Amino acid sequence: MPVTVVIGAQWGDEGKGKMIDYLSQKADWAVRFNGGNNAGHTIVNNYGKFPMHLIPSGIFNKNAKAVIANGAVLDLKVLTDEIKILEKAGVSLKNRFFISPRCHLIMPYHKLLDKLFEEAKGKAKTGTTGRGIGPVYADKVSYNGIRVFDLLNKKTFSEKLELQLLLKNKIIKALGEKPLLKKDIETEYFSLFKKIKPFILETSEIIMEAVDNGDEVLFEGAQGVFLDNDWGTYPYVTASTVISSGIGQGAGMCPKRINKVIGVVKAYTTRVGEGPFPTELLDKQGEELVNVGQEFGATTGRKRRCGWFDAELVRFATRLNGFTDLAITKLDVLDNFKELKICTNYLLNGKKVKYSEIDTSSLKKVKPVYKTFKGWLKSTKDIRKFDELPRNAQIYLKEIEKLTKAKISFISIGKEREAVIIV
């Protein structure tokens, strides 16, 4: 399929990086279209282990080209560090990696304000990654953003920076911090810009030409559906558009050109940070999922909250994104559970409700309705065919298909690239 979009179907951390790395081996292009370095994809392949935050995971396919499109936001220090790591590992970027000049820049004041806002909220904090993502997107939509374009002209960058510091330093001082200095920021950003300048190119044209030529183009989604700014558990969400149709806004690609939308989900559910989580397990089983699944964020290192698979959420995500396929990850984490549960729907005050019908405060109050399954108590680690999975594992997966109304096409049972079952 020429155009494939990979979307996280839960609250992020679903294992998209592993699946994207796997799928990109047949791709000609890999495109990042949203978010910033608040995303983290851990890749394990022949080059080593890489916690990727900005550069598309498809860069590891030596025959593919990688693009950071206009919808992404850039922390230049993180980006240049990733470039160094890849080049040191022997991954060539020349004529293979492109950055849109329309990308907005995460500035030092964005990260500082992110921290100060969270502290000021106290118990009502959102639980951000502290990477400045919310403030940079806020500047973008309020006409205060600074883009890669602006670094192409030092005078333009300096003028825009001066104006923003005039505004931002007032807030920074009011919240008890020292004001930022223009000269320090200019010195740092002009230096970092030299390292990314060779990769800057208008990306919408090359992406559209690639699709017109019939190339295999893989769009890599960041975060997950329920962190989407409109459709997630607002305000405990991210600042960007996460869903599949976001490639229009985030990469200049008409959504009508999409052939395949793959939703990536864990065989259970996890969440990082604040916000409602109907199937969360606050017991020994939840801790077991954390420990066996090594549930710690690739970006922040924070322990993830864990719970049973929530079919109500994934069913909504399927309709919203038009999933043609599901990729189930970390099935092997459940190998030693005697009993498993799937949330089939929600009850609110004794009445059945859908996710789409209620707000975040109501989602905190819902009671999940569970269907219970027997575990398989066998290792699935070395299995590569669906028919060879334990019978109870097959039953569990088929029920997920039935409840979410989406077919499972991939099952990941390990960190390694080849640890995938094609259904």
PDB file of N, CA and C in Angstrom, residues 360-418:
ATOM      1  N   THR A 360     -14.172  14.442  30.510  1.00  0.00           N
ATOM      2  CA  THR A 360     -13.099  13.862  31.314  1.00  0.00           C
ATOM      3  C   THR A 360     -13.521  13.628  32.768  1.00  0.00           C
ATOM      4  N   SER A 361     -14.255  14.572  33.343  1.00  0.00           N
ATOM      5  CA  SER A 361     -14.677  14.407  34.737  1.00  0.00           C
ATOM      6  C   SER A 361     -15.598  13.208  34.898  1.00  0.00           C
ATOM      7  N   SER A 362     -16.442  12.947  33.899  1.00  0.00           N
ATOM      8  CA  SER A 362     -17.341  11.787  33.952  1.00  0.00           C
ATOM      9  C   SER A 362     -16.574  10.488  33.730  1.00  0.00           C
ATOM     10  N   LEU A 363     -15.511  10.557  32.892  1.00  0.00           N
ATOM     11  CA  LEU A 363     -14.716   9.357  32.635  1.00  0.00           C
ATOM     12  C   LEU A 363     -14.042   8.871  33.914  1.00  0.00           C
ATOM     13  N   LYS A 364     -13.744   9.795  34.817  1.00  0.00           N
ATOM     14  CA  LYS A 364     -13.153   9.421  36.097  1.00  0.00           C
ATOM     15  C   LYS A 364     -14.124   8.610  36.955  1.00  0.00           C
ATOM     16  N   LYS A 365     -15.423   8.739  36.674  1.00  0.00           N
ATOM     17  CA  LYS A 365     -16.453   8.118  37.512  1.00  0.00           C
ATOM     18  C   LYS A 365     -17.032   6.826  36.926  1.00  0.00           C
ATOM     19  N   VAL A 366     -16.691   6.506  35.675  1.00  0.00           N
ATOM     20  CA  VAL A 366     -17.310   5.336  35.049  1.00  0.00           C
ATOM     21  C   VAL A 366     -16.846   4.045  35.715  1.00  0.00           C
ATOM     22  N   LYS A 367     -17.688   3.036  35.613  1.00  0.00           N
ATOM     23  CA  LYS A 367     -17.346   1.705  36.094  1.00  0.00           C
ATOM     24  C   LYS A 367     -17.135   0.808  34.874  1.00  0.00           C
ATOM     25  N   PRO A 368     -15.943   0.262  34.702  1.00  0.00           N
ATOM     26  CA  PRO A 368     -15.712  -0.611  33.548  1.00  0.00           C
ATOM     27  C   PRO A 368     -16.411  -1.958  33.714  1.00  0.00           C
ATOM     28  N   VAL A 369     -17.011  -2.431  32.647  1.00  0.00           N
ATOM     29  CA  VAL A 369     -17.629  -3.758  32.640  1.00  0.00           C
ATOM     30  C   VAL A 369     -16.632  -4.723  32.007  1.00  0.00           C
ATOM     31  N   TYR A 370     -16.299  -5.796  32.721  1.00  0.00           N
ATOM     32  CA  TYR A 370     -15.236  -6.694  32.269  1.00  0.00           C
ATOM     33  C   TYR A 370     -15.760  -8.040  31.788  1.00  0.00           C
ATOM     34  N   LYS A 371     -15.014  -8.592  30.839  1.00  0.00           N
ATOM     35  CA  LYS A 371     -15.175  -9.979  30.453  1.00  0.00           C
ATOM     36  C   LYS A 371     -13.874 -10.675  30.842  1.00  0.00           C
ATOM     37  N   THR A 372     -13.997 -11.814  31.519  1.00  0.00           N
ATOM     38  CA  THR A 372     -12.818 -12.500  32.071  1.00  0.00           C
ATOM     39  C   THR A 372     -12.388 -13.665  31.186  1.00  0.00           C
ATOM     40  N   PHE A 373     -11.066 -13.855  31.067  1.00  0.00           N
ATOM     41  CA  PHE A 373     -10.497 -14.914  30.232  1.00  0.00           C
ATOM     42  C   PHE A 373      -9.447 -15.681  31.013  1.00  0.00           C
ATOM     43  N   LYS A 374      -9.299 -16.943  30.679  1.00  0.00           N
ATOM     44  CA  LYS A 374      -8.236 -17.755  31.258  1.00  0.00           C
ATOM     45  C   LYS A 374      -6.919 -17.411  30.576  1.00  0.00           C
ATOM     46  N   GLY A 375      -5.857 -17.316  31.378  1.00  0.00           N
ATOM     47  CA  GLY A 375      -4.535 -17.077  30.805  1.00  0.00           C
ATOM     48  C   GLY A 375      -4.001 -18.326  30.125  1.00  0.00           C
ATOM     49  N   TRP A 376      -2.872 -18.202  29.413  1.00  0.00           N
ATOM     50  CA  TRP A 376      -2.329 -19.359  28.690  1.00  0.00           C
ATOM     51  C   TRP A 376      -1.122 -19.974  29.395  1.00  0.00           C
ATOM     52  N   LEU A 377      -0.488 -19.219  30.293  1.00  0.00           N
ATOM     53  CA  LEU A 377       0.594 -19.732  31.142  1.00  0.00           C
ATOM     54  C   LEU A 377       1.666 -20.496  30.359  1.00  0.00           C
ATOM     55  N   LYS A 378       1.956 -19.984  29.166  1.00  0.00           N
ATOM     56  CA  LYS A 378       3.008 -20.542  28.312  1.00  0.00           C
ATOM     57  C   LYS A 378       3.748 -19.376  27.656  1.00  0.00           C
ATOM     58  N   SER A 379       5.016 -19.582  27.373  1.00  0.00           N
ATOM     59  CA  SER A 379       5.791 -18.541  26.714  1.00  0.00           C
ATOM     60  C   SER A 379       5.397 -18.406  25.247  1.00  0.00           C
ATOM     61  N   THR A 380       5.197 -17.165  24.815  1.00  0.00           N
ATOM     62  CA  THR A 380       4.900 -16.902  23.396  1.00  0.00           C
ATOM     63  C   THR A 380       6.105 -16.287  22.685  1.00  0.00           C
ATOM     64  N   LYS A 381       7.199 -16.143  23.390  1.00  0.00           N
ATOM     65  CA  LYS A 381       8.360 -15.396  22.917  1.00  0.00           C
ATOM     66  C   LYS A 381       8.883 -15.834  21.559  1.00  0.00           C
ATOM     67  N   ASP A 382       8.951 -17.126  21.322  1.00  0.00           N
ATOM     68  CA  ASP A 382       9.568 -17.623  20.088  1.00  0.00           C
ATOM     69  C   ASP A 382       8.562 -18.012  19.006  1.00  0.00           C
ATOM     70  N   ILE A 383       7.290 -17.731  19.237  1.00  0.00           N
ATOM     71  CA  ILE A 383       6.251 -18.093  18.262  1.00  0.00           C
ATOM     72  C   ILE A 383       6.207 -17.074  17.134  1.00  0.00           C
ATOM     73  N   ARG A 384       6.051 -17.554  15.891  1.00  0.00           N
ATOM     74  CA  ARG A 384       6.009 -16.673  14.734  1.00  0.00           C
ATOM     75  C   ARG A 384       4.787 -16.917  13.850  1.00  0.00           C
ATOM     76  N   LYS A 385       3.884 -17.808  14.283  1.00  0.00           N
ATOM     77  CA  LYS A 385       2.653 -18.057  13.530  1.00  0.00           C
ATOM     78  C   LYS A 385       1.467 -18.009  14.485  1.00  0.00           C
ATOM     79  N   PHE A 386       0.379 -17.388  14.036  1.00  0.00           N
ATOM     80  CA  PHE A 386      -0.803 -17.232  14.892  1.00  0.00           C
ATOM     81  C   PHE A 386      -1.330 -18.586  15.353  1.00  0.00           C
ATOM     82  N   ASP A 387      -1.361 -19.549  14.447  1.00  0.00           N
ATOM     83  CA  ASP A 387      -1.920 -20.867  14.775  1.00  0.00           C
ATOM     84  C   ASP A 387      -1.108 -21.606  15.831  1.00  0.00           C
ATOM     85  N   GLU A 388       0.130 -21.174  16.061  1.00  0.00           N
ATOM     86  CA  GLU A 388       0.973 -21.831  17.058  1.00  0.00           C
ATOM     87  C   GLU A 388       0.858 -21.183  18.443  1.00  0.00           C
ATOM     88  N   LEU A 389       0.124 -20.082  18.521  1.00  0.00           N
ATOM     89  CA  LEU A 389      -0.114 -19.460  19.820  1.00  0.00           C
ATOM     90  C   LEU A 389      -0.967 -20.371  20.690  1.00  0.00           C
ATOM     91  N   PRO A 390      -0.811 -20.321  22.019  1.00  0.00           N
ATOM     92  CA  PRO A 390      -1.685 -21.105  22.899  1.00  0.00           C
ATOM     93  C   PRO A 390      -3.153 -20.779  22.614  1.00  0.00           C
ATOM     94  N   ARG A 391      -3.996 -21.766  22.766  1.00  0.00           N
ATOM     95  CA  ARG A 391      -5.413 -21.593  22.426  1.00  0.00           C
ATOM     96  C   ARG A 391      -6.033 -20.406  23.172  1.00  0.00           C
ATOM     97  N   ASN A 392      -5.720 -20.263  24.453  1.00  0.00           N
ATOM     98  CA  ASN A 392      -6.303 -19.165  25.230  1.00  0.00           C
ATOM     99  C   ASN A 392      -5.820 -17.798  24.757  1.00  0.00           C
ATOM    100  N   ALA A 393      -4.613 -17.750  24.226  1.00  0.00           N
ATOM    101  CA  ALA A 393      -4.101 -16.501  23.661  1.00  0.00           C
ATOM    102  C   ALA A 393      -4.876 -16.154  22.389  1.00  0.00           C
ATOM    103  N   GLN A 394      -5.161 -17.165  21.578  1.00  0.00           N
ATOM    104  CA  GLN A 394      -5.943 -16.942  20.363  1.00  0.00           C
ATOM    105  C   GLN A 394      -7.344 -16.450  20.704  1.00  0.00           C
ATOM    106  N   ILE A 395      -7.944 -17.045  21.726  1.00  0.00           N
ATOM    107  CA  ILE A 395      -9.292 -16.635  22.154  1.00  0.00           C
ATOM    108  C   ILE A 395      -9.284 -15.174  22.605  1.00  0.00           C
ATOM    109  N   TYR A 396      -8.274 -14.817  23.382  1.00  0.00           N
ATOM    110  CA  TYR A 396      -8.142 -13.446  23.888  1.00  0.00           C
ATOM    111  C   TYR A 396      -8.025 -12.449  22.733  1.00  0.00           C
ATOM    112  N   LEU A 397      -7.190 -12.746  21.760  1.00  0.00           N
ATOM    113  CA  LEU A 397      -6.967 -11.841  20.631  1.00  0.00           C
ATOM    114  C   LEU A 397      -8.205 -11.743  19.729  1.00  0.00           C
ATOM    115  N   LYS A 398      -8.882 -12.849  19.517  1.00  0.00           N
ATOM    116  CA  LYS A 398     -10.088 -12.822  18.688  1.00  0.00           C
ATOM    117  C   LYS A 398     -11.195 -12.008  19.348  1.00  0.00           C
ATOM    118  N   GLU A 399     -11.228 -12.017  20.679  1.00  0.00           N
ATOM    119  CA  GLU A 399     -12.217 -11.199  21.380  1.00  0.00           C
ATOM    120  C   GLU A 399     -11.902  -9.708  21.223  1.00  0.00           C
ATOM    121  N   ILE A 400     -10.618  -9.370  21.214  1.00  0.00           N
ATOM    122  CA  ILE A 400     -10.230  -7.981  20.966  1.00  0.00           C
ATOM    123  C   ILE A 400     -10.689  -7.542  19.584  1.00  0.00           C
ATOM    124  N   GLU A 401     -10.499  -8.398  18.587  1.00  0.00           N
ATOM    125  CA  GLU A 401     -10.975  -8.092  17.233  1.00  0.00           C
ATOM    126  C   GLU A 401     -12.478  -7.856  17.221  1.00  0.00           C
ATOM    127  N   LYS A 402     -13.194  -8.736  17.877  1.00  0.00           N
ATOM    128  CA  LYS A 402     -14.664  -8.662  17.902  1.00  0.00           C
ATOM    129  C   LYS A 402     -15.148  -7.374  18.565  1.00  0.00           C
ATOM    130  N   LEU A 403     -14.556  -7.041  19.707  1.00  0.00           N
ATOM    131  CA  LEU A 403     -15.011  -5.888  20.478  1.00  0.00           C
ATOM    132  C   LEU A 403     -14.599  -4.555  19.858  1.00  0.00           C
ATOM    133  N   THR A 404     -13.429  -4.512  19.237  1.00  0.00           N
ATOM    134  CA  THR A 404     -12.943  -3.251  18.657  1.00  0.00           C
ATOM    135  C   THR A 404     -13.391  -3.063  17.212  1.00  0.00           C
ATOM    136  N   LYS A 405     -13.869  -4.139  16.591  1.00  0.00           N
ATOM    137  CA  LYS A 405     -14.311  -4.120  15.197  1.00  0.00           C
ATOM    138  C   LYS A 405     -13.170  -3.749  14.249  1.00  0.00           C
ATOM    139  N   ALA A 406     -12.000  -4.265  14.582  1.00  0.00           N
ATOM    140  CA  ALA A 406     -10.818  -4.057  13.733  1.00  0.00           C
ATOM    141  C   ALA A 406     -10.027  -5.348  13.677  1.00  0.00           C
ATOM    142  N   LYS A 407      -9.476  -5.674  12.523  1.00  0.00           N
ATOM    143  CA  LYS A 407      -8.744  -6.936  12.389  1.00  0.00           C
ATOM    144  C   LYS A 407      -7.306  -6.786  12.882  1.00  0.00           C
ATOM    145  N   ILE A 408      -6.823  -7.798  13.546  1.00  0.00           N
ATOM    146  CA  ILE A 408      -5.433  -7.827  14.008  1.00  0.00           C
ATOM    147  C   ILE A 408      -4.569  -8.397  12.887  1.00  0.00           C
ATOM    148  N   SER A 409      -3.607  -7.616  12.444  1.00  0.00           N
ATOM    149  CA  SER A 409      -2.723  -8.056  11.365  1.00  0.00           C
ATOM    150  C   SER A 409      -1.296  -8.322  11.827  1.00  0.00           C
ATOM    151  N   PHE A 410      -0.939  -7.744  12.985  1.00  0.00           N
ATOM    152  CA  PHE A 410       0.414  -7.913  13.508  1.00  0.00           C
ATOM    153  C   PHE A 410       0.348  -8.157  15.018  1.00  0.00           C
ATOM    154  N   ILE A 411       1.210  -9.042  15.492  1.00  0.00           N
ATOM    155  CA  ILE A 411       1.323  -9.297  16.927  1.00  0.00           C
ATOM    156  C   ILE A 411       2.801  -9.253  17.283  1.00  0.00           C
ATOM    157  N   SER A 412       3.174  -8.340  18.168  1.00  0.00           N
ATOM    158  CA  SER A 412       4.559  -8.210  18.595  1.00  0.00           C
ATOM    159  C   SER A 412       4.748  -8.962  19.904  1.00  0.00           C
ATOM    160  N   ILE A 413       5.786  -9.806  19.938  1.00  0.00           N
ATOM    161  CA  ILE A 413       6.023 -10.615  21.131  1.00  0.00           C
ATOM    162  C   ILE A 413       7.504 -10.537  21.551  1.00  0.00           C
ATOM    163  N   GLY A 414       8.028  -9.300  21.568  1.00  0.00           N
ATOM    164  CA  GLY A 414       9.410  -9.084  21.964  1.00  0.00           C
ATOM    165  C   GLY A 414       9.916  -7.766  21.416  1.00  0.00           C
ATOM    166  N   LYS A 415      11.080  -7.311  21.906  1.00  0.00           N
ATOM    167  CA  LYS A 415      11.627  -6.030  21.491  1.00  0.00           C
ATOM    168  C   LYS A 415      12.287  -6.072  20.120  1.00  0.00           C
ATOM    169  N   GLU A 416      12.796  -7.239  19.743  1.00  0.00           N
ATOM    170  CA  GLU A 416      13.569  -7.336  18.517  1.00  0.00           C
ATOM    171  C   GLU A 416      12.673  -7.136  17.287  1.00  0.00           C
ATOM    172  N   ARG A 417      13.265  -6.607  16.236  1.00  0.00           N
ATOM    173  CA  ARG A 417      12.510  -6.306  15.013  1.00  0.00           C
ATOM    174  C   ARG A 417      11.781  -7.529  14.471  1.00  0.00           C
ATOM    175  N   GLU A 418      12.456  -8.691  14.489  1.00  0.00           N
ATOM    176  CA  GLU A 418      11.867  -9.889  13.879  1.00  0.00           C
ATOM    177  C   GLU A 418      10.830 -10.577  14.770  1.00  0.00           C
TER     178      GLU A 418
END
